[in-house]
């Protein structure tokens, strides 16, 4: 497992600290023709090689030609993932997918090196298919789009009123993404027993979102946000409570 940590650490350093902004811009502008893409791949190969050499020197893994194979798997896998990523818009979702793909390649290379691939495969499936983990996964999924749709239906009248006053532009989509994060945080706090975090979350949101109520259109906006927060919070607490009950 220590070898895996070394490899992930090497990935973080190479991907976020040893990649100049100019390389990212060059890849976006020129695609596969950008030399920066190949330099970035070589940096990852070098970082992985250094990590494996340190791990081998510390006796955490044996010196062998398999180490070269791991470096090739990680570097070529990184090149392929980055080449595919350039076809998509740069946003938070695609960044998370990109990093998850890199971690999967690293874990696969580590499992091949240590001979644990069959066990990792079986353990991963077994872990994901456990009843409690499926319930928790279902809870996180429910708190995303399903609750967002439910909240939008509850707020439909208020949203129409805001649209008439030209206040709905960008508000609904931003509120949807904020709601996702808010509800996921609430579920995480409940599952870990950190209920004080829920209080801090609501307090912070109240400070940043509830403004001056001196004018009628501002009252409509505040009422919309307040009602949305209450519906989102109640839904998150209800699903989190049910999740704890079913997994307890």
mmCIF file of C-alpha atoms in Angstrom:
data_model
loop_
_atom_site.group_PDB
_atom_site.id
_atom_site.type_symbol
_atom_site.label_atom_id
_atom_site.label_comp_id
_atom_site.label_asym_id
_atom_site.label_seq_id
_atom_site.Cartn_x
_atom_site.Cartn_y
_atom_site.Cartn_z
ATOM 1 C CA UNK A 1 0.000 0.000 0.000
ATOM 2 C CA UNK A 2 2.917 2.378 0.678
ATOM 3 C CA UNK A 3 4.013 2.009 -2.956
ATOM 4 C CA UNK A 4 0.547 3.122 -4.054
ATOM 5 C CA UNK A 5 0.799 6.205 -1.836
ATOM 6 C CA UNK A 6 4.176 7.062 -3.395
ATOM 7 C CA UNK A 7 2.690 6.762 -6.898
ATOM 8 C CA UNK A 8 -0.324 8.936 -6.075
ATOM 9 C CA UNK A 9 1.954 11.526 -4.464
ATOM 10 C CA UNK A 10 4.078 11.547 -7.627
ATOM 11 C CA UNK A 11 0.940 12.067 -9.716
ATOM 12 C CA UNK A 12 -0.204 15.033 -7.599
ATOM 13 C CA UNK A 13 3.194 16.724 -7.835
ATOM 14 C CA UNK A 14 3.556 16.109 -11.581
ATOM 15 C CA UNK A 15 -0.007 17.066 -12.510
ATOM 16 C CA UNK A 16 -0.463 20.145 -10.355
ATOM 17 C CA UNK A 17 2.970 21.472 -9.417
ATOM 18 C CA UNK A 18 5.234 20.543 -12.331
ATOM 19 C CA UNK A 19 2.839 21.560 -15.101
ATOM 20 C CA UNK A 20 3.141 25.245 -16.095
ATOM 21 C CA UNK A 21 -0.001 27.082 -17.162
ATOM 22 C CA UNK A 22 1.604 27.610 -20.564
ATOM 23 C CA UNK A 23 1.589 23.839 -21.114
ATOM 24 C CA UNK A 24 -2.127 23.651 -20.376
ATOM 25 C CA UNK A 25 -2.827 26.540 -22.751
ATOM 26 C CA UNK A 26 -0.669 24.973 -25.464
ATOM 27 C CA UNK A 27 -2.548 21.673 -25.205
ATOM 28 C CA UNK A 28 -5.886 23.462 -25.421
ATOM 29 C CA UNK A 29 -4.749 25.436 -28.457
ATOM 30 C CA UNK A 30 -2.880 22.758 -30.447
ATOM 31 C CA UNK A 31 -4.246 19.469 -29.139
ATOM 32 C CA UNK A 32 -2.165 16.413 -29.988
ATOM 33 C CA UNK A 33 0.296 18.583 -31.923
ATOM 34 C CA UNK A 34 1.335 20.416 -28.766
ATOM 35 C CA UNK A 35 4.791 19.459 -27.569
ATOM 36 C CA UNK A 36 3.634 20.334 -24.051
ATOM 37 C CA UNK A 37 1.464 17.207 -24.015
ATOM 38 C CA UNK A 38 4.497 14.986 -24.509
ATOM 39 C CA UNK A 39 6.678 16.939 -22.093
ATOM 40 C CA UNK A 40 3.925 16.565 -19.506
ATOM 41 C CA UNK A 41 3.846 12.818 -20.152
ATOM 42 C CA UNK A 42 7.621 12.611 -19.673
ATOM 43 C CA UNK A 43 7.324 14.529 -16.398
ATOM 44 C CA UNK A 44 4.801 11.973 -15.166
ATOM 45 C CA UNK A 45 7.063 9.132 -16.261
ATOM 46 C CA UNK A 46 9.962 10.719 -14.386
ATOM 47 C CA UNK A 47 7.873 11.343 -11.264
ATOM 48 C CA UNK A 48 6.614 7.754 -11.242
ATOM 49 C CA UNK A 49 10.166 6.459 -11.759
ATOM 50 C CA UNK A 50 11.482 8.543 -8.855
ATOM 51 C CA UNK A 51 8.636 7.361 -6.619
ATOM 52 C CA UNK A 52 9.320 3.711 -7.453
ATOM 53 C CA UNK A 53 13.073 4.113 -6.953
ATOM 54 C CA UNK A 54 12.517 5.651 -3.529
ATOM 55 C CA UNK A 55 10.094 2.883 -2.632
ATOM 56 C CA UNK A 56 12.528 0.203 -3.824
ATOM 57 C CA UNK A 57 15.428 1.820 -1.963
ATOM 58 C CA UNK A 58 13.353 1.713 1.219
ATOM 59 C CA UNK A 59 12.636 -1.974 0.682
ATOM 60 C CA UNK A 60 8.928 -1.455 0.055
ATOM 61 C CA UNK A 61 9.089 -3.116 -3.359
ATOM 62 C CA UNK A 62 11.671 -5.310 -5.079
ATOM 63 C CA UNK A 63 13.958 -4.038 -7.824
ATOM 64 C CA UNK A 64 12.806 -5.591 -11.115
ATOM 65 C CA UNK A 65 11.969 -4.800 -14.719
ATOM 66 C CA UNK A 66 8.325 -4.696 -13.608
ATOM 67 C CA UNK A 67 9.069 -1.214 -12.285
ATOM 68 C CA UNK A 68 9.727 -0.122 -15.865
ATOM 69 C CA UNK A 69 6.391 -1.636 -16.837
ATOM 70 C CA UNK A 70 4.617 0.392 -14.149
ATOM 71 C CA UNK A 71 6.236 3.610 -15.394
ATOM 72 C CA UNK A 72 5.127 2.812 -18.951
ATOM 73 C CA UNK A 73 1.572 1.976 -17.874
ATOM 74 C CA UNK A 74 1.217 5.178 -15.866
ATOM 75 C CA UNK A 75 2.825 7.495 -18.435
ATOM 76 C CA UNK A 76 1.046 6.049 -21.477
ATOM 77 C CA UNK A 77 -2.221 5.896 -19.556
ATOM 78 C CA UNK A 78 -1.789 9.535 -18.587
ATOM 79 C CA UNK A 79 -1.085 10.533 -22.189
ATOM 80 C CA UNK A 80 -4.197 8.705 -23.418
ATOM 81 C CA UNK A 81 -6.459 10.214 -20.745
ATOM 82 C CA UNK A 82 -5.161 13.728 -21.418
ATOM 83 C CA UNK A 83 -5.573 13.233 -25.165
ATOM 84 C CA UNK A 84 -9.209 12.245 -24.674
ATOM 85 C CA UNK A 85 -9.789 15.045 -22.141
ATOM 86 C CA UNK A 86 -8.810 17.690 -24.704
ATOM 87 C CA UNK A 87 -11.961 16.860 -26.649
ATOM 88 C CA UNK A 88 -14.170 18.021 -23.781
ATOM 89 C CA UNK A 89 -14.869 21.358 -22.127
ATOM 90 C CA UNK A 90 -12.743 22.165 -19.107
ATOM 91 C CA UNK A 91 -15.069 22.221 -16.101
ATOM 92 C CA UNK A 92 -15.222 20.822 -12.575
ATOM 93 C CA UNK A 93 -17.054 17.644 -13.565
ATOM 94 C CA UNK A 94 -14.603 16.752 -16.317
ATOM 95 C CA UNK A 95 -11.678 17.547 -14.004
ATOM 96 C CA UNK A 96 -13.006 15.077 -11.427
ATOM 97 C CA UNK A 97 -13.545 12.425 -14.106
ATOM 98 C CA UNK A 98 -10.028 13.068 -15.420
ATOM 99 C CA UNK A 99 -8.430 12.672 -11.994
ATOM 100 C CA UNK A 100 -10.495 9.582 -11.203
ATOM 101 C CA UNK A 101 -9.323 7.986 -14.458
ATOM 102 C CA UNK A 102 -5.691 8.730 -13.578
ATOM 103 C CA UNK A 103 -6.113 7.203 -10.110
ATOM 104 C CA UNK A 104 -7.693 4.080 -11.612
ATOM 105 C CA UNK A 105 -4.683 3.662 -13.933
ATOM 106 C CA UNK A 106 -2.281 4.128 -11.011
ATOM 107 C CA UNK A 107 -4.155 1.629 -8.832
ATOM 108 C CA UNK A 108 -4.222 -0.841 -11.728
ATOM 109 C CA UNK A 109 -0.474 -0.484 -12.295
ATOM 110 C CA UNK A 110 0.198 -0.890 -8.562
ATOM 111 C CA UNK A 111 -2.029 -3.974 -8.360
ATOM 112 C CA UNK A 112 -0.232 -5.513 -11.358
ATOM 113 C CA UNK A 113 3.166 -4.779 -9.806
ATOM 114 C CA UNK A 114 2.271 -6.325 -6.458
ATOM 115 C CA UNK A 115 0.311 -9.247 -7.914
ATOM 116 C CA UNK A 116 -2.848 -8.063 -6.175
ATOM 117 C CA UNK A 117 -4.925 -7.343 -9.270
ATOM 118 C CA UNK A 118 -7.365 -10.284 -8.868
ATOM 119 C CA UNK A 119 -7.803 -9.468 -5.185
ATOM 120 C CA UNK A 120 -8.272 -5.732 -5.826
ATOM 121 C CA UNK A 121 -10.886 -6.504 -8.456
ATOM 122 C CA UNK A 122 -12.825 -8.855 -6.174
ATOM 123 C CA UNK A 123 -12.445 -6.584 -3.117
ATOM 124 C CA UNK A 124 -13.678 -3.535 -5.037
ATOM 125 C CA UNK A 125 -16.781 -5.338 -6.263
ATOM 126 C CA UNK A 126 -17.406 -6.786 -2.824
ATOM 127 C CA UNK A 127 -17.011 -3.376 -1.202
ATOM 128 C CA UNK A 128 -19.362 -1.640 -3.624
ATOM 129 C CA UNK A 129 -21.994 -4.382 -3.500
ATOM 130 C CA UNK A 130 -22.330 -4.417 0.273
ATOM 131 C CA UNK A 131 -25.856 -3.472 1.350
ATOM 132 C CA UNK A 132 -24.863 -0.484 3.509
ATOM 133 C CA UNK A 133 -22.604 0.962 0.821
ATOM 134 C CA UNK A 134 -25.346 0.654 -1.797
ATOM 135 C CA UNK A 135 -27.746 2.479 0.532
ATOM 136 C CA UNK A 136 -25.235 5.296 1.064
ATOM 137 C CA UNK A 137 -24.589 5.523 -2.690
ATOM 138 C CA UNK A 138 -28.341 5.690 -3.315
ATOM 139 C CA UNK A 139 -28.645 8.465 -0.719
ATOM 140 C CA UNK A 140 -25.961 10.585 -2.403
ATOM 141 C CA UNK A 141 -27.597 10.050 -5.800
ATOM 142 C CA UNK A 142 -31.042 10.933 -4.440
ATOM 143 C CA UNK A 143 -29.712 14.160 -2.958
ATOM 144 C CA UNK A 144 -28.455 15.332 -6.345
ATOM 145 C CA UNK A 145 -30.829 15.563 -9.302
ATOM 146 C CA UNK A 146 -33.991 13.959 -7.807
ATOM 147 C CA UNK A 147 -34.123 16.387 -4.868
ATOM 148 C CA UNK A 148 -33.141 19.233 -7.211
ATOM 149 C CA UNK A 149 -36.153 18.455 -9.414
ATOM 150 C CA UNK A 150 -38.401 18.218 -6.333
ATOM 151 C CA UNK A 151 -37.126 21.558 -5.019
ATOM 152 C CA UNK A 152 -37.638 23.202 -8.421
ATOM 153 C CA UNK A 153 -41.248 21.977 -8.498
ATOM 154 C CA UNK A 154 -41.874 23.431 -5.038
ATOM 155 C CA UNK A 155 -40.332 26.766 -6.081
ATOM 156 C CA UNK A 156 -41.896 26.968 -9.545
ATOM 157 C CA UNK A 157 -44.271 29.812 -8.620
ATOM 158 C CA UNK A 158 -41.499 31.862 -7.002
ATOM 159 C CA UNK A 159 -39.193 31.203 -9.966
ATOM 160 C CA UNK A 160 -41.827 32.544 -12.370
ATOM 161 C CA UNK A 161 -42.195 35.697 -10.275
ATOM 162 C CA UNK A 162 -38.436 36.244 -10.334
ATOM 163 C CA UNK A 163 -38.345 35.690 -14.097
ATOM 164 C CA UNK A 164 -40.860 38.510 -14.556
ATOM 165 C CA UNK A 165 -38.463 40.829 -12.724
ATOM 166 C CA UNK A 166 -35.394 39.602 -14.674
ATOM 167 C CA UNK A 167 -33.849 38.098 -11.535
ATOM 168 C CA UNK A 168 -33.798 34.445 -12.570
ATOM 169 C CA UNK A 169 -30.900 34.699 -15.021
ATOM 170 C CA UNK A 170 -28.178 32.351 -13.830
ATOM 171 C CA UNK A 171 -29.818 32.028 -10.398
ATOM 172 C CA UNK A 172 -31.564 28.704 -10.888
ATOM 173 C CA UNK A 173 -28.544 26.878 -12.351
ATOM 174 C CA UNK A 174 -26.216 28.282 -9.692
ATOM 175 C CA UNK A 175 -28.714 27.371 -6.988
ATOM 176 C CA UNK A 176 -28.902 23.836 -8.330
ATOM 177 C CA UNK A 177 -25.149 23.302 -8.061
ATOM 178 C CA UNK A 178 -25.014 24.927 -4.623
ATOM 179 C CA UNK A 179 -27.849 22.630 -3.553
ATOM 180 C CA UNK A 180 -25.934 19.534 -4.682
ATOM 181 C CA UNK A 181 -22.906 20.451 -2.598
ATOM 182 C CA UNK A 182 -25.008 21.578 0.361
ATOM 183 C CA UNK A 183 -27.000 18.347 0.551
ATOM 184 C CA UNK A 184 -23.945 16.139 0.060
ATOM 185 C CA UNK A 185 -22.199 17.976 2.889
ATOM 186 C CA UNK A 186 -25.234 17.554 5.153
ATOM 187 C CA UNK A 187 -25.367 13.815 4.436
ATOM 188 C CA UNK A 188 -21.625 13.507 5.047
ATOM 189 C CA UNK A 189 -21.921 15.401 8.335
ATOM 190 C CA UNK A 190 -24.802 13.180 9.473
ATOM 191 C CA UNK A 191 -23.022 9.955 8.500
ATOM 192 C CA UNK A 192 -19.907 11.010 10.411
ATOM 193 C CA UNK A 193 -21.828 12.407 13.368
ATOM 194 C CA UNK A 194 -20.463 15.939 12.859
ATOM 195 C CA UNK A 195 -23.765 17.738 13.381
ATOM 196 C CA UNK A 196 -22.089 21.017 14.309
ATOM 197 C CA UNK A 197 -20.903 21.201 10.697
ATOM 198 C CA UNK A 198 -24.532 21.493 9.577
ATOM 199 C CA UNK A 199 -24.983 24.539 11.785
ATOM 200 C CA UNK A 200 -21.867 26.202 10.398
ATOM 201 C CA UNK A 201 -23.000 25.400 6.850
ATOM 202 C CA UNK A 202 -26.409 27.012 7.315
ATOM 203 C CA UNK A 203 -24.936 30.013 9.128
ATOM 204 C CA UNK A 204 -22.396 30.618 6.361
ATOM 205 C CA UNK A 205 -25.054 30.300 3.680
ATOM 206 C CA UNK A 206 -27.343 32.716 5.518
ATOM 207 C CA UNK A 207 -24.595 35.324 5.808
ATOM 208 C CA UNK A 208 -23.705 35.196 2.114
ATOM 209 C CA UNK A 209 -27.164 34.844 0.588
ATOM 210 C CA UNK A 210 -29.642 36.892 2.612
ATOM 211 C CA UNK A 211 -29.223 40.576 1.835
ATOM 212 C CA UNK A 212 -31.099 43.812 2.190
ATOM 213 C CA UNK A 213 -34.916 43.458 2.330
ATOM 214 C CA UNK A 214 -35.745 47.106 1.752
ATOM 215 C CA UNK A 215 -37.274 46.692 -1.711
ATOM 216 C CA UNK A 216 -40.063 44.437 -2.928
ATOM 217 C CA UNK A 217 -38.046 42.621 -5.617
ATOM 218 C CA UNK A 218 -35.306 41.881 -3.056
ATOM 219 C CA UNK A 219 -37.901 40.353 -0.732
ATOM 220 C CA UNK A 220 -39.010 38.045 -3.536
ATOM 221 C CA UNK A 221 -35.427 36.945 -4.130
ATOM 222 C CA UNK A 222 -34.796 36.388 -0.430
ATOM 223 C CA UNK A 223 -38.037 34.450 -0.006
ATOM 224 C CA UNK A 224 -37.072 32.284 -2.980
ATOM 225 C CA UNK A 225 -33.641 31.513 -1.530
ATOM 226 C CA UNK A 226 -35.006 30.961 1.984
ATOM 227 C CA UNK A 227 -37.685 28.552 0.814
ATOM 228 C CA UNK A 228 -35.177 26.746 -1.394
ATOM 229 C CA UNK A 229 -32.774 26.386 1.517
ATOM 230 C CA UNK A 230 -35.500 25.015 3.792
ATOM 231 C CA UNK A 231 -36.715 22.482 1.218
ATOM 232 C CA UNK A 232 -33.146 21.426 0.406
ATOM 233 C CA UNK A 233 -32.205 21.160 4.083
ATOM 234 C CA UNK A 234 -35.353 19.214 5.011
ATOM 235 C CA UNK A 235 -34.852 16.790 2.115
ATOM 236 C CA UNK A 236 -31.204 16.236 3.021
ATOM 237 C CA UNK A 237 -31.984 15.644 6.694
ATOM 238 C CA UNK A 238 -34.841 13.265 5.873
ATOM 239 C CA UNK A 239 -32.782 11.173 3.457
ATOM 240 C CA UNK A 240 -29.741 11.266 5.753
ATOM 241 C CA UNK A 241 -31.868 10.121 8.691
ATOM 242 C CA UNK A 242 -33.351 7.295 6.639
ATOM 243 C CA UNK A 243 -29.867 6.321 5.462
ATOM 244 C CA UNK A 244 -28.567 6.155 9.043
ATOM 245 C CA UNK A 245 -31.616 4.136 10.101
ATOM 246 C CA UNK A 246 -31.241 1.610 7.269
ATOM 247 C CA UNK A 247 -27.486 1.215 7.721
ATOM 248 C CA UNK A 248 -27.623 1.145 11.516
#
